[in-house]
Amino acid sequence: MHASNSPPATSWQDRLALHREHGDTVTYLLAEWAHAIDQNRVEDIAALMLPNGRYTVTSRFNHDRGLPMAIIDAHSAAQLRDRIKSMRLANIYQPQHYRHVLSAIQVTGQESSGLLQVRSSFAVVRTLEMMGDSMLFATGECHDLVDVQGDAPRFAQRRMIFDSRAVETLMVIPI
């Protein structure tokens, strides 16, 4: 799935109506994603994606220019599960913990397929376990497509766009 080219709902009143109808469900889904990562239940995030859902983490610089380079680009929930399994079993990195702060969650439109267009802001603080140091790791915006038609909401697309041009150190854990 690629980023939506559909225009957002035409007026703030239309967006408000969509948000009133679906805002709590969407907010719960975003919070579940953040809590799964913050509580070191990273494996759980793949279940929040549709089987063919796409998860991408890219810089604002690349996003604004339509450049395809991404730090993480999983084209399916299975590919995301594989990345997480590799993170747990094969990668060597200093133990660390994330803490998400989410804000400005808005349902901004609806695709003809019924998928909701969702925009939100995030900040992620990373704490390195050995040193105990906490630092602002990433800030940015999410552009999501959310399916609310099934028994539980799921991401059809989760595009995390971080504000800086680069990540200070490697990004092992999804954000």
PDB file of C-alpha atoms in Angstrom:
ATOM      1  CA  MET A   1       0.000   0.000   0.000  1.00  0.00           C
ATOM      2  CA  HIS A   2       1.280   3.425  -0.867  1.00  0.00           C
ATOM      3  CA  ALA A   3       0.582   6.800   0.647  1.00  0.00           C
ATOM      4  CA  SER A   4      -2.857   8.067  -0.127  1.00  0.00           C
ATOM      5  CA  ASN A   5      -3.272  10.633  -2.865  1.00  0.00           C
ATOM      6  CA  SER A   6      -6.882  11.227  -1.892  1.00  0.00           C
ATOM      7  CA  PRO A   7      -7.639  14.702  -0.618  1.00  0.00           C
ATOM      8  CA  PRO A   8      -8.522  14.983   3.054  1.00  0.00           C
ATOM      9  CA  ALA A   9     -12.131  15.627   4.022  1.00  0.00           C
ATOM     10  CA  THR A  10     -13.142  18.926   2.445  1.00  0.00           C
ATOM     11  CA  SER A  11     -13.760  21.008   5.547  1.00  0.00           C
ATOM     12  CA  TRP A  12     -12.905  20.963   9.198  1.00  0.00           C
ATOM     13  CA  GLN A  13     -16.576  20.174   9.876  1.00  0.00           C
ATOM     14  CA  ASP A  14     -16.293  17.024   7.706  1.00  0.00           C
ATOM     15  CA  ARG A  15     -13.095  16.022   9.513  1.00  0.00           C
ATOM     16  CA  LEU A  16     -14.747  16.662  12.875  1.00  0.00           C
ATOM     17  CA  ALA A  17     -17.694  14.439  11.927  1.00  0.00           C
ATOM     18  CA  LEU A  18     -15.315  11.630  10.912  1.00  0.00           C
ATOM     19  CA  HIS A  19     -13.304  12.114  14.099  1.00  0.00           C
ATOM     20  CA  ARG A  20     -16.434  12.019  16.281  1.00  0.00           C
ATOM     21  CA  GLU A  21     -17.441   8.746  14.652  1.00  0.00           C
ATOM     22  CA  HIS A  22     -14.042   7.012  14.689  1.00  0.00           C
ATOM     23  CA  GLY A  23     -11.676   9.065  16.881  1.00  0.00           C
ATOM     24  CA  ASP A  24     -11.840   6.877  19.998  1.00  0.00           C
ATOM     25  CA  THR A  25     -11.201   3.707  17.992  1.00  0.00           C
ATOM     26  CA  VAL A  26      -8.270   5.251  16.125  1.00  0.00           C
ATOM     27  CA  THR A  27      -6.789   6.744  19.309  1.00  0.00           C
ATOM     28  CA  TYR A  28      -6.989   3.347  21.004  1.00  0.00           C
ATOM     29  CA  LEU A  29      -5.164   1.690  18.082  1.00  0.00           C
ATOM     30  CA  LEU A  30      -2.369   4.286  18.133  1.00  0.00           C
ATOM     31  CA  ALA A  31      -2.049   3.976  21.921  1.00  0.00           C
ATOM     32  CA  GLU A  32      -1.924   0.180  21.696  1.00  0.00           C
ATOM     33  CA  TRP A  33       0.958   0.442  19.187  1.00  0.00           C
ATOM     34  CA  ALA A  34       2.884   2.835  21.453  1.00  0.00           C
ATOM     35  CA  HIS A  35       2.276   0.818  24.630  1.00  0.00           C
ATOM     36  CA  ALA A  36       3.313  -2.444  22.951  1.00  0.00           C
ATOM     37  CA  ILE A  37       6.679  -0.906  22.067  1.00  0.00           C
ATOM     38  CA  ASP A  38       7.092   0.960  25.369  1.00  0.00           C
ATOM     39  CA  GLN A  39       6.349  -2.224  27.367  1.00  0.00           C
ATOM     40  CA  ASN A  40       8.764  -4.319  25.290  1.00  0.00           C
ATOM     41  CA  ARG A  41       5.922  -6.252  23.650  1.00  0.00           C
ATOM     42  CA  VAL A  42       7.195  -5.303  20.198  1.00  0.00           C
ATOM     43  CA  GLU A  43       5.995  -8.613  18.721  1.00  0.00           C
ATOM     44  CA  ASP A  44       2.418  -7.440  19.320  1.00  0.00           C
ATOM     45  CA  ILE A  45       2.585  -4.585  16.802  1.00  0.00           C
ATOM     46  CA  ALA A  46       2.501  -6.895  13.761  1.00  0.00           C
ATOM     47  CA  ALA A  47      -0.963  -8.054  14.869  1.00  0.00           C
ATOM     48  CA  LEU A  48      -2.123  -4.430  14.648  1.00  0.00           C
ATOM     49  CA  MET A  49      -1.393  -4.435  10.893  1.00  0.00           C
ATOM     50  CA  LEU A  50      -3.484  -5.913   8.100  1.00  0.00           C
ATOM     51  CA  PRO A  51      -1.655  -8.899   6.539  1.00  0.00           C
ATOM     52  CA  ASN A  52      -0.683  -6.719   3.542  1.00  0.00           C
ATOM     53  CA  GLY A  53      -0.193  -3.580   5.661  1.00  0.00           C
ATOM     54  CA  ARG A  54       2.917  -1.485   5.149  1.00  0.00           C
ATOM     55  CA  TYR A  55       5.069   0.023   7.910  1.00  0.00           C
ATOM     56  CA  THR A  56       7.592   2.687   6.921  1.00  0.00           C
ATOM     57  CA  VAL A  57       9.921   4.931   8.925  1.00  0.00           C
ATOM     58  CA  THR A  58      11.468   7.726   6.872  1.00  0.00           C
ATOM     59  CA  SER A  59      12.870  11.214   7.281  1.00  0.00           C
ATOM     60  CA  ARG A  60      10.846  14.334   6.545  1.00  0.00           C
ATOM     61  CA  PHE A  61      13.571  15.267   4.029  1.00  0.00           C
ATOM     62  CA  ASN A  62      12.959  12.082   2.019  1.00  0.00           C
ATOM     63  CA  HIS A  63       9.177  12.193   2.468  1.00  0.00           C
ATOM     64  CA  ASP A  64       8.857  15.803   1.293  1.00  0.00           C
ATOM     65  CA  ARG A  65      10.866  15.030  -1.856  1.00  0.00           C
ATOM     66  CA  GLY A  66       9.114  11.748  -2.637  1.00  0.00           C
ATOM     67  CA  LEU A  67      12.384   9.851  -2.152  1.00  0.00           C
ATOM     68  CA  PRO A  68      11.890   6.125  -1.479  1.00  0.00           C
ATOM     69  CA  MET A  69      14.702   5.683   1.068  1.00  0.00           C
ATOM     70  CA  ALA A  70      13.443   4.574   4.469  1.00  0.00           C
ATOM     71  CA  ILE A  71      15.131   3.377   7.638  1.00  0.00           C
ATOM     72  CA  ILE A  72      12.470   0.694   7.996  1.00  0.00           C
ATOM     73  CA  ASP A  73      10.178  -0.409   5.158  1.00  0.00           C
ATOM     74  CA  ALA A  74       8.126  -3.534   5.842  1.00  0.00           C
ATOM     75  CA  HIS A  75       5.698  -4.354   3.036  1.00  0.00           C
ATOM     76  CA  SER A  76       3.573  -6.744   5.111  1.00  0.00           C
ATOM     77  CA  ALA A  77       2.832  -7.777   8.670  1.00  0.00           C
ATOM     78  CA  ALA A  78       4.909 -10.927   8.050  1.00  0.00           C
ATOM     79  CA  GLN A  79       7.913  -8.844   7.000  1.00  0.00           C
ATOM     80  CA  LEU A  80       7.528  -6.728  10.145  1.00  0.00           C
ATOM     81  CA  ARG A  81       7.369  -9.915  12.264  1.00  0.00           C
ATOM     82  CA  ASP A  82      10.593 -11.135  10.600  1.00  0.00           C
ATOM     83  CA  ARG A  83      12.340  -7.850  11.399  1.00  0.00           C
ATOM     84  CA  ILE A  84      11.261  -8.062  15.033  1.00  0.00           C
ATOM     85  CA  LYS A  85      12.366 -11.704  15.268  1.00  0.00           C
ATOM     86  CA  SER A  86      15.765 -10.718  13.866  1.00  0.00           C
ATOM     87  CA  MET A  87      15.937  -7.873  16.385  1.00  0.00           C
ATOM     88  CA  ARG A  88      15.347 -10.340  19.226  1.00  0.00           C
ATOM     89  CA  LEU A  89      17.590 -13.184  18.014  1.00  0.00           C
ATOM     90  CA  ALA A  90      20.348 -11.859  15.758  1.00  0.00           C
ATOM     91  CA  ASN A  91      21.023  -8.183  16.398  1.00  0.00           C
ATOM     92  CA  ILE A  92      23.410  -7.064  19.109  1.00  0.00           C
ATOM     93  CA  TYR A  93      22.633  -3.677  20.633  1.00  0.00           C
ATOM     94  CA  GLN A  94      22.575  -2.012  24.020  1.00  0.00           C
ATOM     95  CA  PRO A  95      19.338  -2.715  25.905  1.00  0.00           C
ATOM     96  CA  GLN A  96      17.066   0.297  25.588  1.00  0.00           C
ATOM     97  CA  HIS A  97      13.530   1.393  26.277  1.00  0.00           C
ATOM     98  CA  TYR A  98      11.239   3.757  24.419  1.00  0.00           C
ATOM     99  CA  ARG A  99       8.546   6.038  25.783  1.00  0.00           C
ATOM    100  CA  HIS A 100       6.056   7.445  23.281  1.00  0.00           C
ATOM    101  CA  VAL A 101       4.144  10.691  23.592  1.00  0.00           C
ATOM    102  CA  LEU A 102       1.336  10.965  21.045  1.00  0.00           C
ATOM    103  CA  SER A 103      -0.607  14.114  20.245  1.00  0.00           C
ATOM    104  CA  ALA A 104      -2.771  15.901  17.692  1.00  0.00           C
ATOM    105  CA  ILE A 105      -4.547  12.708  16.608  1.00  0.00           C
ATOM    106  CA  GLN A 106      -6.990  13.512  13.805  1.00  0.00           C
ATOM    107  CA  VAL A 107      -9.107  11.508  11.398  1.00  0.00           C
ATOM    108  CA  THR A 108      -8.610  13.652   8.282  1.00  0.00           C
ATOM    109  CA  GLY A 109     -10.532  11.772   5.616  1.00  0.00           C
ATOM    110  CA  GLN A 110     -11.853   8.493   4.313  1.00  0.00           C
ATOM    111  CA  GLU A 111     -10.773   6.602   1.198  1.00  0.00           C
ATOM    112  CA  SER A 112     -13.357   5.211  -1.203  1.00  0.00           C
ATOM    113  CA  SER A 113     -12.322   1.781   0.155  1.00  0.00           C
ATOM    114  CA  GLY A 114     -13.462   2.870   3.630  1.00  0.00           C
ATOM    115  CA  LEU A 115      -9.942   3.223   5.051  1.00  0.00           C
ATOM    116  CA  LEU A 116      -9.584   6.189   7.390  1.00  0.00           C
ATOM    117  CA  GLN A 117      -6.834   8.732   6.793  1.00  0.00           C
ATOM    118  CA  VAL A 118      -5.265   9.547  10.152  1.00  0.00           C
ATOM    119  CA  ARG A 119      -2.614  12.073  11.084  1.00  0.00           C
ATOM    120  CA  SER A 120      -0.850  12.373  14.448  1.00  0.00           C
ATOM    121  CA  SER A 121       2.332  13.686  16.020  1.00  0.00           C
ATOM    122  CA  PHE A 122       4.818  11.736  18.105  1.00  0.00           C
ATOM    123  CA  ALA A 123       7.863  12.132  20.307  1.00  0.00           C
ATOM    124  CA  VAL A 124       9.929   9.142  21.396  1.00  0.00           C
ATOM    125  CA  VAL A 125      12.278   9.282  24.367  1.00  0.00           C
ATOM    126  CA  ARG A 126      14.901   6.525  24.465  1.00  0.00           C
ATOM    127  CA  THR A 127      16.546   5.343  27.685  1.00  0.00           C
ATOM    128  CA  LEU A 128      19.734   3.305  27.442  1.00  0.00           C
ATOM    129  CA  GLU A 129      19.510   0.653  30.147  1.00  0.00           C
ATOM    130  CA  MET A 130      23.209   0.476  31.045  1.00  0.00           C
ATOM    131  CA  MET A 131      23.781   4.215  31.315  1.00  0.00           C
ATOM    132  CA  GLY A 132      20.330   5.241  32.469  1.00  0.00           C
ATOM    133  CA  ASP A 133      20.478   8.261  30.177  1.00  0.00           C
ATOM    134  CA  SER A 134      17.241   9.387  28.566  1.00  0.00           C
ATOM    135  CA  MET A 135      17.262  11.417  25.371  1.00  0.00           C
ATOM    136  CA  LEU A 136      14.786  12.673  22.852  1.00  0.00           C
ATOM    137  CA  PHE A 137      15.245  10.048  20.130  1.00  0.00           C
ATOM    138  CA  ALA A 138      12.723  11.055  17.476  1.00  0.00           C
ATOM    139  CA  THR A 139       9.908  13.511  16.835  1.00  0.00           C
ATOM    140  CA  GLY A 140       7.638  13.634  13.866  1.00  0.00           C
ATOM    141  CA  GLU A 141       4.313  12.903  12.286  1.00  0.00           C
ATOM    142  CA  CYS A 142       2.418   9.736  11.402  1.00  0.00           C
ATOM    143  CA  HIS A 143       0.372   9.343   8.244  1.00  0.00           C
ATOM    144  CA  ASP A 144      -1.791   6.267   8.691  1.00  0.00           C
ATOM    145  CA  LEU A 145      -4.510   4.434   6.842  1.00  0.00           C
ATOM    146  CA  VAL A 146      -6.718   2.561   9.306  1.00  0.00           C
ATOM    147  CA  ASP A 147      -9.230  -0.175   8.558  1.00  0.00           C
ATOM    148  CA  VAL A 148     -12.136  -0.044  11.014  1.00  0.00           C
ATOM    149  CA  GLN A 149     -14.411  -2.380   9.057  1.00  0.00           C
ATOM    150  CA  GLY A 150     -13.332  -5.668  10.672  1.00  0.00           C
ATOM    151  CA  ASP A 151     -13.707  -6.943  14.210  1.00  0.00           C
ATOM    152  CA  ALA A 152     -10.811  -4.763  15.400  1.00  0.00           C
ATOM    153  CA  PRO A 153      -9.120  -1.708  13.888  1.00  0.00           C
ATOM    154  CA  ARG A 154      -5.885  -2.398  11.990  1.00  0.00           C
ATOM    155  CA  PHE A 155      -3.300  -0.379  10.111  1.00  0.00           C
ATOM    156  CA  ALA A 156      -3.355  -0.726   6.336  1.00  0.00           C
ATOM    157  CA  GLN A 157      -0.448   1.709   6.307  1.00  0.00           C
ATOM    158  CA  ARG A 158       1.674   3.206   9.083  1.00  0.00           C
ATOM    159  CA  ARG A 159       4.100   5.837   7.845  1.00  0.00           C
ATOM    160  CA  MET A 160       6.290   7.383  10.543  1.00  0.00           C
ATOM    161  CA  ILE A 161       7.990  10.565   9.307  1.00  0.00           C
ATOM    162  CA  PHE A 162      10.692  11.777  11.680  1.00  0.00           C
ATOM    163  CA  ASP A 163      11.662  15.455  11.636  1.00  0.00           C
ATOM    164  CA  SER A 164      15.453  15.196  11.502  1.00  0.00           C
ATOM    165  CA  ARG A 165      17.436  14.159   8.442  1.00  0.00           C
ATOM    166  CA  ALA A 166      19.107  11.271  10.235  1.00  0.00           C
ATOM    167  CA  VAL A 167      18.901   9.102  13.333  1.00  0.00           C
ATOM    168  CA  GLU A 168      21.749   9.677  15.790  1.00  0.00           C
ATOM    169  CA  THR A 169      22.373   5.964  16.251  1.00  0.00           C
ATOM    170  CA  LEU A 170      20.922   2.867  14.697  1.00  0.00           C
ATOM    171  CA  MET A 171      17.190   2.317  14.888  1.00  0.00           C
ATOM    172  CA  VAL A 172      16.715  -1.285  15.942  1.00  0.00           C
ATOM    173  CA  ILE A 173      13.320  -1.122  17.607  1.00  0.00           C
ATOM    174  CA  PRO A 174      10.394   0.106  15.494  1.00  0.00           C
ATOM    175  CA  ILE A 175       9.027   3.454  16.692  1.00  0.00           C
TER     176      ILE A 175
END
